[in-house]
């Protein structure tokens, strides 16, 4: 199984919006809505931000939103804040083999 | 709330077996899948595999021949064994919980809502 494709970096100024893409195939991202996103600050464990393409766990700000079109899922961070600077990873369920596939990660910089 | 803690040796010799334990506290181990994920230094996350509390397992095809994950419900622990390790297995290893997501087609266990802090493992002689 190949990793999902994410841009290595993204950036934006405080208050702006940034969108991070996650491209897979018809066997994973495009197959269903089982896509999730994680935020990871340096030296810390990942934190679930989005599941099922666009659902937020309790406690995650509504500045974080998700969407999907075809084989590409996206995470949008609106109203950027300094604490949003982190690495972001997408995952998809690969149903045919009951696997979970990670994206390569995107480093988000708040300018 | 449920907490996870990864335990194990920080140093493993090449060709030996890496063994880690994830201790679950503050919650039930039943009705969940439990995943192991690793992150080599400076690199991204890699899903290793998961196990249901009753024993059903799924593994990353790239690691399947060397990995065993098991759940001990009596001790509320999840174990990971990786055999024949090399320097490429040097990483921070995380355990995480996969909750059930209900759909008309059944339950899916794919996202990870609770993570341990991780434990660093170095493979070196």
JSON list of C-alpha atoms in Angstrom, two decimals:
[
{"chain": "A", "resi": 1, "resn": "UNK", "atom": "CA", "xyz": [0.00, 0.00, 0.00]},
{"chain": "A", "resi": 2, "resn": "UNK", "atom": "CA", "xyz": [1.31, 3.46, -0.90]},
{"chain": "A", "resi": 3, "resn": "UNK", "atom": "CA", "xyz": [1.22, 6.40, 1.47]},
{"chain": "A", "resi": 4, "resn": "UNK", "atom": "CA", "xyz": [-1.32, 9.10, 0.77]},
{"chain": "A", "resi": 5, "resn": "UNK", "atom": "CA", "xyz": [0.16, 12.21, -0.87]},
{"chain": "A", "resi": 6, "resn": "UNK", "atom": "CA", "xyz": [0.30, 15.45, 1.09]},
{"chain": "A", "resi": 7, "resn": "UNK", "atom": "CA", "xyz": [2.24, 18.64, 0.31]},
{"chain": "A", "resi": 8, "resn": "UNK", "atom": "CA", "xyz": [5.34, 18.77, 2.53]},
{"chain": "A", "resi": 9, "resn": "UNK", "atom": "CA", "xyz": [4.60, 22.29, 3.68]},
{"chain": "A", "resi": 10, "resn": "UNK", "atom": "CA", "xyz": [1.90, 24.94, 3.92]},
{"chain": "A", "resi": 11, "resn": "UNK", "atom": "CA", "xyz": [1.82, 28.38, 5.45]},
{"chain": "A", "resi": 12, "resn": "UNK", "atom": "CA", "xyz": [-0.39, 31.32, 6.23]},
{"chain": "A", "resi": 13, "resn": "UNK", "atom": "CA", "xyz": [-0.54, 34.47, 8.30]},
{"chain": "A", "resi": 14, "resn": "UNK", "atom": "CA", "xyz": [-2.55, 34.77, 11.50]},
{"chain": "A", "resi": 15, "resn": "UNK", "atom": "CA", "xyz": [-6.25, 35.11, 10.74]},
{"chain": "A", "resi": 16, "resn": "UNK", "atom": "CA", "xyz": [-5.94, 33.63, 7.25]},
{"chain": "A", "resi": 17, "resn": "UNK", "atom": "CA", "xyz": [-7.19, 30.25, 6.04]},
{"chain": "A", "resi": 18, "resn": "UNK", "atom": "CA", "xyz": [-5.03, 27.39, 4.83]},
{"chain": "A", "resi": 19, "resn": "UNK", "atom": "CA", "xyz": [-6.06, 24.18, 3.10]},
{"chain": "A", "resi": 20, "resn": "UNK", "atom": "CA", "xyz": [-3.99, 20.98, 3.14]},
{"chain": "A", "resi": 21, "resn": "UNK", "atom": "CA", "xyz": [-4.70, 18.29, 0.57]},
{"chain": "A", "resi": 22, "resn": "UNK", "atom": "CA", "xyz": [-4.46, 14.53, 0.88]},
{"chain": "A", "resi": 23, "resn": "UNK", "atom": "CA", "xyz": [-4.57, 12.50, -2.33]},
{"chain": "A", "resi": 24, "resn": "UNK", "atom": "CA", "xyz": [-5.10, 8.77, -2.49]},
{"chain": "A", "resi": 25, "resn": "UNK", "atom": "CA", "xyz": [-6.89, 6.42, -4.85]},
{"chain": "A", "resi": 26, "resn": "UNK", "atom": "CA", "xyz": [-10.26, 4.84, -5.50]},
{"chain": "A", "resi": 27, "resn": "UNK", "atom": "CA", "xyz": [-9.21, 2.04, -3.13]},
{"chain": "A", "resi": 28, "resn": "UNK", "atom": "CA", "xyz": [-8.82, 4.26, -0.10]},
{"chain": "A", "resi": 29, "resn": "UNK", "atom": "CA", "xyz": [-9.73, 7.98, 0.03]},
{"chain": "A", "resi": 30, "resn": "UNK", "atom": "CA", "xyz": [-12.11, 7.66, -2.90]},
{"chain": "A", "resi": 31, "resn": "UNK", "atom": "CA", "xyz": [-13.74, 4.48, -1.68]},
{"chain": "A", "resi": 32, "resn": "UNK", "atom": "CA", "xyz": [-15.69, 5.83, 1.31]},
{"chain": "A", "resi": 33, "resn": "UNK", "atom": "CA", "xyz": [-15.71, 8.62, 3.89]},
{"chain": "A", "resi": 34, "resn": "UNK", "atom": "CA", "xyz": [-13.32, 6.99, 6.35]},
{"chain": "A", "resi": 35, "resn": "UNK", "atom": "CA", "xyz": [-10.74, 9.78, 6.33]},
{"chain": "A", "resi": 36, "resn": "UNK", "atom": "CA", "xyz": [-9.25, 11.31, 9.45]},
{"chain": "A", "resi": 37, "resn": "UNK", "atom": "CA", "xyz": [-6.74, 14.08, 10.24]},
{"chain": "A", "resi": 38, "resn": "UNK", "atom": "CA", "xyz": [-4.23, 14.45, 13.08]},
{"chain": "A", "resi": 39, "resn": "UNK", "atom": "CA", "xyz": [-2.25, 17.37, 14.45]},
{"chain": "A", "resi": 40, "resn": "UNK", "atom": "CA", "xyz": [1.21, 16.76, 15.91]},
{"chain": "A", "resi": 41, "resn": "UNK", "atom": "CA", "xyz": [3.29, 19.33, 17.73]},
{"chain": "A", "resi": 42, "resn": "UNK", "atom": "CA", "xyz": [7.05, 18.68, 18.06]},
{"chain": "A", "resi": 43, "resn": "UNK", "atom": "CA", "xyz": [7.83, 15.99, 20.59]},
{"chain": "A", "resi": 44, "resn": "UNK", "atom": "CA", "xyz": [4.15, 15.28, 21.23]},
{"chain": "A", "resi": 45, "resn": "UNK", "atom": "CA", "xyz": [1.75, 12.50, 20.33]},
{"chain": "A", "resi": 46, "resn": "UNK", "atom": "CA", "xyz": [-0.67, 13.10, 17.45]},
{"chain": "A", "resi": 47, "resn": "UNK", "atom": "CA", "xyz": [-4.12, 14.45, 18.25]},
{"chain": "A", "resi": 48, "resn": "UNK", "atom": "CA", "xyz": [-7.30, 13.55, 16.37]},
{"chain": "A", "resi": 49, "resn": "UNK", "atom": "CA", "xyz": [-8.76, 16.65, 14.68]},
{"chain": "A", "resi": 50, "resn": "UNK", "atom": "CA", "xyz": [-11.20, 15.28, 12.11]},
{"chain": "A", "resi": 51, "resn": "UNK", "atom": "CA", "xyz": [-12.79, 11.88, 11.41]},
{"chain": "A", "resi": 52, "resn": "UNK", "atom": "CA", "xyz": [-15.24, 10.64, 8.80]},
{"chain": "A", "resi": 53, "resn": "UNK", "atom": "CA", "xyz": [-14.05, 13.38, 6.42]},
{"chain": "A", "resi": 54, "resn": "UNK", "atom": "CA", "xyz": [-15.65, 16.30, 8.26]},
{"chain": "A", "resi": 55, "resn": "UNK", "atom": "CA", "xyz": [-16.61, 15.37, 11.81]},
{"chain": "A", "resi": 56, "resn": "UNK", "atom": "CA", "xyz": [-14.86, 17.06, 14.74]},
{"chain": "A", "resi": 57, "resn": "UNK", "atom": "CA", "xyz": [-14.29, 15.33, 18.07]},
{"chain": "A", "resi": 58, "resn": "UNK", "atom": "CA", "xyz": [-15.44, 17.18, 21.14]},
{"chain": "A", "resi": 59, "resn": "UNK", "atom": "CA", "xyz": [-13.03, 19.97, 22.03]},
{"chain": "A", "resi": 60, "resn": "UNK", "atom": "CA", "xyz": [-11.63, 20.58, 18.55]},
{"chain": "A", "resi": 61, "resn": "UNK", "atom": "CA", "xyz": [-12.28, 24.18, 17.46]},
{"chain": "A", "resi": 62, "resn": "UNK", "atom": "CA", "xyz": [-14.66, 24.70, 14.57]},
{"chain": "A", "resi": 63, "resn": "UNK", "atom": "CA", "xyz": [-11.84, 26.54, 12.80]},
{"chain": "A", "resi": 64, "resn": "UNK", "atom": "CA", "xyz": [-10.83, 23.07, 11.65]},
{"chain": "A", "resi": 65, "resn": "UNK", "atom": "CA", "xyz": [-12.94, 21.57, 8.91]},
{"chain": "A", "resi": 66, "resn": "UNK", "atom": "CA", "xyz": [-12.65, 18.73, 6.42]},
{"chain": "A", "resi": 67, "resn": "UNK", "atom": "CA", "xyz": [-13.96, 17.92, 2.99]},
{"chain": "A", "resi": 68, "resn": "UNK", "atom": "CA", "xyz": [-13.46, 15.43, 0.18]},
{"chain": "A", "resi": 69, "resn": "UNK", "atom": "CA", "xyz": [-13.79, 15.35, -3.58]},
{"chain": "A", "resi": 70, "resn": "UNK", "atom": "CA", "xyz": [-13.09, 12.15, -5.46]},
{"chain": "A", "resi": 71, "resn": "UNK", "atom": "CA", "xyz": [-9.73, 10.73, -4.36]},
{"chain": "A", "resi": 72, "resn": "UNK", "atom": "CA", "xyz": [-8.62, 13.90, -2.56]},
{"chain": "A", "resi": 73, "resn": "UNK", "atom": "CA", "xyz": [-9.49, 14.91, 0.99]},
{"chain": "A", "resi": 74, "resn": "UNK", "atom": "CA", "xyz": [-8.73, 18.34, 2.42]},
{"chain": "A", "resi": 75, "resn": "UNK", "atom": "CA", "xyz": [-8.25, 19.93, 5.82]},
{"chain": "A", "resi": 76, "resn": "UNK", "atom": "CA", "xyz": [-8.96, 23.65, 6.13]},
{"chain": "A", "resi": 77, "resn": "UNK", "atom": "CA", "xyz": [-7.77, 25.70, 9.07]},
{"chain": "A", "resi": 78, "resn": "UNK", "atom": "CA", "xyz": [-9.57, 29.03, 9.25]},
{"chain": "A", "resi": 79, "resn": "UNK", "atom": "CA", "xyz": [-8.58, 32.02, 11.37]},
{"chain": "A", "resi": 80, "resn": "UNK", "atom": "CA", "xyz": [-5.02, 30.74, 11.74]},
{"chain": "A", "resi": 81, "resn": "UNK", "atom": "CA", "xyz": [-3.52, 31.04, 15.19]},
{"chain": "A", "resi": 82, "resn": "UNK", "atom": "CA", "xyz": [0.07, 30.63, 16.33]},
{"chain": "A", "resi": 83, "resn": "UNK", "atom": "CA", "xyz": [-0.77, 27.39, 18.13]},
{"chain": "A", "resi": 84, "resn": "UNK", "atom": "CA", "xyz": [-1.94, 25.83, 14.85]},
{"chain": "A", "resi": 85, "resn": "UNK", "atom": "CA", "xyz": [1.69, 25.59, 13.74]},
{"chain": "A", "resi": 86, "resn": "UNK", "atom": "CA", "xyz": [2.30, 21.84, 13.69]},
{"chain": "A", "resi": 87, "resn": "UNK", "atom": "CA", "xyz": [2.54, 18.80, 11.45]},
{"chain": "A", "resi": 88, "resn": "UNK", "atom": "CA", "xyz": [-0.72, 17.49, 10.04]},
{"chain": "A", "resi": 89, "resn": "UNK", "atom": "CA", "xyz": [-1.33, 13.92, 8.86]},
{"chain": "A", "resi": 90, "resn": "UNK", "atom": "CA", "xyz": [-4.26, 12.45, 7.00]},
{"chain": "A", "resi": 91, "resn": "UNK", "atom": "CA", "xyz": [-5.27, 8.80, 7.13]},
{"chain": "A", "resi": 92, "resn": "UNK", "atom": "CA", "xyz": [-7.67, 6.68, 5.18]},
{"chain": "A", "resi": 93, "resn": "UNK", "atom": "CA", "xyz": [-9.21, 3.31, 5.73]},
{"chain": "A", "resi": 94, "resn": "UNK", "atom": "CA", "xyz": [-8.25, 0.89, 2.97]},
{"chain": "A", "resi": 95, "resn": "UNK", "atom": "CA", "xyz": [-11.27, -1.35, 3.23]},
{"chain": "A", "resi": 96, "resn": "UNK", "atom": "CA", "xyz": [-10.18, -4.11, 0.93]},
{"chain": "A", "resi": 97, "resn": "UNK", "atom": "CA", "xyz": [-7.45, -5.11, 3.36]},
{"chain": "A", "resi": 98, "resn": "UNK", "atom": "CA", "xyz": [-8.76, -3.58, 6.60]},
{"chain": "A", "resi": 99, "resn": "UNK", "atom": "CA", "xyz": [-5.75, -1.32, 6.68]},
{"chain": "A", "resi": 100, "resn": "UNK", "atom": "CA", "xyz": [-5.07, 2.24, 7.72]},
{"chain": "A", "resi": 101, "resn": "UNK", "atom": "CA", "xyz": [-2.86, 4.35, 5.46]},
{"chain": "A", "resi": 102, "resn": "UNK", "atom": "CA", "xyz": [-1.14, 7.55, 6.55]},
{"chain": "A", "resi": 103, "resn": "UNK", "atom": "CA", "xyz": [-0.23, 10.53, 4.45]},
{"chain": "A", "resi": 104, "resn": "UNK", "atom": "CA", "xyz": [3.35, 11.73, 4.47]},
{"chain": "A", "resi": 105, "resn": "UNK", "atom": "CA", "xyz": [2.51, 14.75, 6.60]},
{"chain": "A", "resi": 106, "resn": "UNK", "atom": "CA", "xyz": [2.38, 18.52, 6.04]},
{"chain": "A", "resi": 107, "resn": "UNK", "atom": "CA", "xyz": [4.26, 21.04, 8.12]},
{"chain": "A", "resi": 108, "resn": "UNK", "atom": "CA", "xyz": [2.01, 24.05, 8.69]},
{"chain": "A", "resi": 109, "resn": "UNK", "atom": "CA", "xyz": [3.84, 27.29, 9.43]},
{"chain": "A", "resi": 110, "resn": "UNK", "atom": "CA", "xyz": [2.05, 30.34, 10.80]},
{"chain": "A", "resi": 111, "resn": "UNK", "atom": "CA", "xyz": [3.98, 33.33, 9.46]},
{"chain": "B", "resi": 1, "resn": "UNK", "atom": "CA", "xyz": [-10.74, 9.32, 30.99]},
{"chain": "B", "resi": 2, "resn": "UNK", "atom": "CA", "xyz": [-8.85, 6.49, 29.33]},
{"chain": "B", "resi": 3, "resn": "UNK", "atom": "CA", "xyz": [-5.07, 6.80, 29.25]},
{"chain": "B", "resi": 4, "resn": "UNK", "atom": "CA", "xyz": [-2.46, 4.77, 27.39]},
{"chain": "B", "resi": 5, "resn": "UNK", "atom": "CA", "xyz": [1.16, 4.26, 28.37]},
{"chain": "B", "resi": 6, "resn": "UNK", "atom": "CA", "xyz": [3.75, 2.52, 26.22]},
{"chain": "B", "resi": 7, "resn": "UNK", "atom": "CA", "xyz": [6.42, 0.54, 28.03]},
{"chain": "B", "resi": 8, "resn": "UNK", "atom": "CA", "xyz": [9.50, -1.29, 26.82]},
{"chain": "B", "resi": 9, "resn": "UNK", "atom": "CA", "xyz": [13.27, -1.26, 26.40]},
{"chain": "B", "resi": 10, "resn": "UNK", "atom": "CA", "xyz": [14.73, 1.80, 24.78]},
{"chain": "B", "resi": 11, "resn": "UNK", "atom": "CA", "xyz": [17.51, -0.18, 23.09]},
{"chain": "B", "resi": 12, "resn": "UNK", "atom": "CA", "xyz": [17.28, -3.38, 21.06]},
{"chain": "B", "resi": 13, "resn": "UNK", "atom": "CA", "xyz": [20.07, -5.18, 19.25]},
{"chain": "B", "resi": 14, "resn": "UNK", "atom": "CA", "xyz": [19.87, -5.88, 15.51]},
{"chain": "B", "resi": 15, "resn": "UNK", "atom": "CA", "xyz": [18.26, -9.21, 14.58]},
{"chain": "B", "resi": 16, "resn": "UNK", "atom": "CA", "xyz": [16.54, -9.44, 17.98]},
{"chain": "B", "resi": 17, "resn": "UNK", "atom": "CA", "xyz": [12.83, -9.04, 18.77]},
{"chain": "B", "resi": 18, "resn": "UNK", "atom": "CA", "xyz": [11.42, -5.70, 19.86]},
{"chain": "B", "resi": 19, "resn": "UNK", "atom": "CA", "xyz": [8.71, -6.14, 22.52]},
{"chain": "B", "resi": 20, "resn": "UNK", "atom": "CA", "xyz": [6.50, -3.32, 23.76]},
{"chain": "B", "resi": 21, "resn": "UNK", "atom": "CA", "xyz": [3.47, -3.15, 26.03]},
{"chain": "B", "resi": 22, "resn": "UNK", "atom": "CA", "xyz": [0.69, -0.58, 26.08]},
{"chain": "B", "resi": 23, "resn": "UNK", "atom": "CA", "xyz": [-1.08, -0.29, 29.43]},
{"chain": "B", "resi": 24, "resn": "UNK", "atom": "CA", "xyz": [-4.68, 0.91, 29.32]},
{"chain": "B", "resi": 25, "resn": "UNK", "atom": "CA", "xyz": [-6.06, 2.69, 32.37]},
{"chain": "B", "resi": 26, "resn": "UNK", "atom": "CA", "xyz": [-9.28, 4.53, 33.18]},
{"chain": "B", "resi": 27, "resn": "UNK", "atom": "CA", "xyz": [-11.41, 2.70, 30.64]},
{"chain": "B", "resi": 28, "resn": "UNK", "atom": "CA", "xyz": [-12.47, -0.57, 29.09]},
{"chain": "B", "resi": 29, "resn": "UNK", "atom": "CA", "xyz": [-10.35, -2.51, 26.66]},
{"chain": "B", "resi": 30, "resn": "UNK", "atom": "CA", "xyz": [-13.38, -4.29, 25.23]},
{"chain": "B", "resi": 31, "resn": "UNK", "atom": "CA", "xyz": [-15.26, -3.30, 22.09]},
{"chain": "B", "resi": 32, "resn": "UNK", "atom": "CA", "xyz": [-12.29, -1.46, 20.62]},
{"chain": "B", "resi": 33, "resn": "UNK", "atom": "CA", "xyz": [-9.49, -2.18, 18.21]},
{"chain": "B", "resi": 34, "resn": "UNK", "atom": "CA", "xyz": [-6.05, -1.12, 19.45]},
{"chain": "B", "resi": 35, "resn": "UNK", "atom": "CA", "xyz": [-3.38, 0.14, 17.06]},
{"chain": "B", "resi": 36, "resn": "UNK", "atom": "CA", "xyz": [0.36, 0.51, 17.07]},
{"chain": "B", "resi": 37, "resn": "UNK", "atom": "CA", "xyz": [1.89, 3.35, 15.04]},
{"chain": "B", "resi": 38, "resn": "UNK", "atom": "CA", "xyz": [5.55, 4.31, 14.72]},
{"chain": "B", "resi": 39, "resn": "UNK", "atom": "CA", "xyz": [7.49, 7.39, 13.69]},
{"chain": "B", "resi": 40, "resn": "UNK", "atom": "CA", "xyz": [11.18, 7.18, 12.68]},
{"chain": "B", "resi": 41, "resn": "UNK", "atom": "CA", "xyz": [13.27, 10.19, 13.71]},
{"chain": "B", "resi": 42, "resn": "UNK", "atom": "CA", "xyz": [12.37, 13.20, 11.57]},
{"chain": "B", "resi": 43, "resn": "UNK", "atom": "CA", "xyz": [9.89, 11.22, 9.49]},
{"chain": "B", "resi": 44, "resn": "UNK", "atom": "CA", "xyz": [6.15, 10.64, 9.23]},
{"chain": "B", "resi": 45, "resn": "UNK", "atom": "CA", "xyz": [3.76, 8.28, 10.92]},
{"chain": "B", "resi": 46, "resn": "UNK", "atom": "CA", "xyz": [3.40, 4.63, 9.88]},
{"chain": "B", "resi": 47, "resn": "UNK", "atom": "CA", "xyz": [0.52, 2.38, 10.91]},
{"chain": "B", "resi": 48, "resn": "UNK", "atom": "CA", "xyz": [1.88, -0.98, 12.07]},
{"chain": "B", "resi": 49, "resn": "UNK", "atom": "CA", "xyz": [-1.37, -2.82, 12.70]},
{"chain": "B", "resi": 50, "resn": "UNK", "atom": "CA", "xyz": [-4.19, -3.34, 15.16]},
{"chain": "B", "resi": 51, "resn": "UNK", "atom": "CA", "xyz": [-5.97, -5.96, 17.22]},
{"chain": "B", "resi": 52, "resn": "UNK", "atom": "CA", "xyz": [-9.51, -6.33, 18.46]},
{"chain": "B", "resi": 53, "resn": "UNK", "atom": "CA", "xyz": [-9.99, -7.14, 22.12]},
{"chain": "B", "resi": 54, "resn": "UNK", "atom": "CA", "xyz": [-11.17, -10.60, 21.10]},
{"chain": "B", "resi": 55, "resn": "UNK", "atom": "CA", "xyz": [-8.03, -11.31, 19.07]},
{"chain": "B", "resi": 56, "resn": "UNK", "atom": "CA", "xyz": [-8.78, -10.41, 15.44]},
{"chain": "B", "resi": 57, "resn": "UNK", "atom": "CA", "xyz": [-5.78, -8.64, 13.90]},
{"chain": "B", "resi": 58, "resn": "UNK", "atom": "CA", "xyz": [-4.84, -6.54, 10.85]},
{"chain": "B", "resi": 59, "resn": "UNK", "atom": "CA", "xyz": [-1.28, -5.70, 9.82]},
{"chain": "B", "resi": 60, "resn": "UNK", "atom": "CA", "xyz": [0.52, -3.34, 7.48]},
{"chain": "B", "resi": 61, "resn": "UNK", "atom": "CA", "xyz": [1.53, -5.55, 4.55]},
{"chain": "B", "resi": 62, "resn": "UNK", "atom": "CA", "xyz": [5.06, -4.15, 4.61]},
{"chain": "B", "resi": 63, "resn": "UNK", "atom": "CA", "xyz": [5.55, -5.40, 8.19]},
{"chain": "B", "resi": 64, "resn": "UNK", "atom": "CA", "xyz": [3.17, -8.33, 8.38]},
{"chain": "B", "resi": 65, "resn": "UNK", "atom": "CA", "xyz": [5.83, -11.06, 8.29]},
{"chain": "B", "resi": 66, "resn": "UNK", "atom": "CA", "xyz": [7.62, -9.63, 11.35]},
{"chain": "B", "resi": 67, "resn": "UNK", "atom": "CA", "xyz": [4.82, -8.21, 13.51]},
{"chain": "B", "resi": 68, "resn": "UNK", "atom": "CA", "xyz": [2.51, -9.67, 16.14]},
{"chain": "B", "resi": 69, "resn": "UNK", "atom": "CA", "xyz": [-0.06, -7.64, 18.07]},
{"chain": "B", "resi": 70, "resn": "UNK", "atom": "CA", "xyz": [-2.13, -9.11, 20.88]},
{"chain": "B", "resi": 71, "resn": "UNK", "atom": "CA", "xyz": [-4.58, -7.91, 23.53]},
{"chain": "B", "resi": 72, "resn": "UNK", "atom": "CA", "xyz": [-4.60, -9.19, 27.12]},
{"chain": "B", "resi": 73, "resn": "UNK", "atom": "CA", "xyz": [-8.01, -8.28, 28.50]},
{"chain": "B", "resi": 74, "resn": "UNK", "atom": "CA", "xyz": [-7.20, -9.53, 32.01]},
{"chain": "B", "resi": 75, "resn": "UNK", "atom": "CA", "xyz": [-4.25, -7.15, 32.28]},
{"chain": "B", "resi": 76, "resn": "UNK", "atom": "CA", "xyz": [-5.79, -4.44, 30.04]},
{"chain": "B", "resi": 77, "resn": "UNK", "atom": "CA", "xyz": [-2.60, -4.43, 27.98]},
{"chain": "B", "resi": 78, "resn": "UNK", "atom": "CA", "xyz": [-1.77, -4.51, 24.30]},
{"chain": "B", "resi": 79, "resn": "UNK", "atom": "CA", "xyz": [1.49, -6.07, 23.16]},
{"chain": "B", "resi": 80, "resn": "UNK", "atom": "CA", "xyz": [3.64, -5.50, 20.08]},
{"chain": "B", "resi": 81, "resn": "UNK", "atom": "CA", "xyz": [6.42, -7.78, 18.91]},
{"chain": "B", "resi": 82, "resn": "UNK", "atom": "CA", "xyz": [8.61, -6.96, 15.93]},
{"chain": "B", "resi": 83, "resn": "UNK", "atom": "CA", "xyz": [11.10, -9.68, 15.03]},
{"chain": "B", "resi": 84, "resn": "UNK", "atom": "CA", "xyz": [14.45, -9.48, 13.23]},
{"chain": "B", "resi": 85, "resn": "UNK", "atom": "CA", "xyz": [14.81, -5.76, 13.80]},
{"chain": "B", "resi": 86, "resn": "UNK", "atom": "CA", "xyz": [17.24, -3.53, 11.93]},
{"chain": "B", "resi": 87, "resn": "UNK", "atom": "CA", "xyz": [18.20, 0.13, 12.24]},
{"chain": "B", "resi": 88, "resn": "UNK", "atom": "CA", "xyz": [15.18, 0.93, 10.07]},
{"chain": "B", "resi": 89, "resn": "UNK", "atom": "CA", "xyz": [12.95, -0.07, 13.00]},
{"chain": "B", "resi": 90, "resn": "UNK", "atom": "CA", "xyz": [14.36, 2.76, 15.13]},
{"chain": "B", "resi": 91, "resn": "UNK", "atom": "CA", "xyz": [11.38, 4.98, 15.93]},
{"chain": "B", "resi": 92, "resn": "UNK", "atom": "CA", "xyz": [8.99, 6.36, 18.50]},
{"chain": "B", "resi": 93, "resn": "UNK", "atom": "CA", "xyz": [6.26, 3.77, 18.94]},
{"chain": "B", "resi": 94, "resn": "UNK", "atom": "CA", "xyz": [2.72, 4.84, 19.84]},
{"chain": "B", "resi": 95, "resn": "UNK", "atom": "CA", "xyz": [-0.31, 2.84, 20.84]},
{"chain": "B", "resi": 96, "resn": "UNK", "atom": "CA", "xyz": [-3.77, 4.24, 20.13]},
{"chain": "B", "resi": 97, "resn": "UNK", "atom": "CA", "xyz": [-7.43, 3.31, 20.46]},
{"chain": "B", "resi": 98, "resn": "UNK", "atom": "CA", "xyz": [-9.67, 2.66, 17.45]},
{"chain": "B", "resi": 99, "resn": "UNK", "atom": "CA", "xyz": [-13.29, 3.29, 18.45]},
{"chain": "B", "resi": 100, "resn": "UNK", "atom": "CA", "xyz": [-16.13, 1.74, 16.44]},
{"chain": "B", "resi": 101, "resn": "UNK", "atom": "CA", "xyz": [-17.80, 3.92, 13.82]},
{"chain": "B", "resi": 102, "resn": "UNK", "atom": "CA", "xyz": [-21.27, 2.65, 12.98]},
{"chain": "B", "resi": 103, "resn": "UNK", "atom": "CA", "xyz": [-22.58, 2.66, 9.42]},
{"chain": "B", "resi": 104, "resn": "UNK", "atom": "CA", "xyz": [-25.48, 0.84, 7.73]},
{"chain": "B", "resi": 105, "resn": "UNK", "atom": "CA", "xyz": [-22.84, -1.60, 6.46]},
{"chain": "B", "resi": 106, "resn": "UNK", "atom": "CA", "xyz": [-21.31, -2.38, 9.84]},
{"chain": "B", "resi": 107, "resn": "UNK", "atom": "CA", "xyz": [-18.71, -1.02, 12.21]},
{"chain": "B", "resi": 108, "resn": "UNK", "atom": "CA", "xyz": [-15.43, 0.48, 11.06]},
{"chain": "B", "resi": 109, "resn": "UNK", "atom": "CA", "xyz": [-12.37, 0.88, 13.24]},
{"chain": "B", "resi": 110, "resn": "UNK", "atom": "CA", "xyz": [-9.97, 3.21, 11.46]},
{"chain": "B", "resi": 111, "resn": "UNK", "atom": "CA", "xyz": [-9.46, 6.47, 13.28]},
{"chain": "B", "resi": 112, "resn": "UNK", "atom": "CA", "xyz": [-7.49, 6.83, 16.51]},
{"chain": "B", "resi": 113, "resn": "UNK", "atom": "CA", "xyz": [-9.09, 8.93, 19.20]},
{"chain": "B", "resi": 114, "resn": "UNK", "atom": "CA", "xyz": [-6.80, 8.30, 22.17]},
{"chain": "B", "resi": 115, "resn": "UNK", "atom": "CA", "xyz": [-3.00, 8.08, 21.94]},
{"chain": "B", "resi": 116, "resn": "UNK", "atom": "CA", "xyz": [-0.23, 7.24, 24.34]},
{"chain": "B", "resi": 117, "resn": "UNK", "atom": "CA", "xyz": [2.74, 9.58, 24.69]},
{"chain": "B", "resi": 118, "resn": "UNK", "atom": "CA", "xyz": [4.97, 7.17, 22.81]},
{"chain": "B", "resi": 119, "resn": "UNK", "atom": "CA", "xyz": [8.17, 5.36, 23.64]},
{"chain": "B", "resi": 120, "resn": "UNK", "atom": "CA", "xyz": [11.47, 5.72, 21.81]},
{"chain": "B", "resi": 121, "resn": "UNK", "atom": "CA", "xyz": [13.19, 2.57, 20.59]},
{"chain": "B", "resi": 122, "resn": "UNK", "atom": "CA", "xyz": [16.69, 2.50, 19.12]},
{"chain": "B", "resi": 123, "resn": "UNK", "atom": "CA", "xyz": [18.04, -0.52, 17.27]},
{"chain": "B", "resi": 124, "resn": "UNK", "atom": "CA", "xyz": [21.79, -0.63, 17.70]},
{"chain": "B", "resi": 125, "resn": "UNK", "atom": "CA", "xyz": [24.50, -3.03, 18.77]}
]
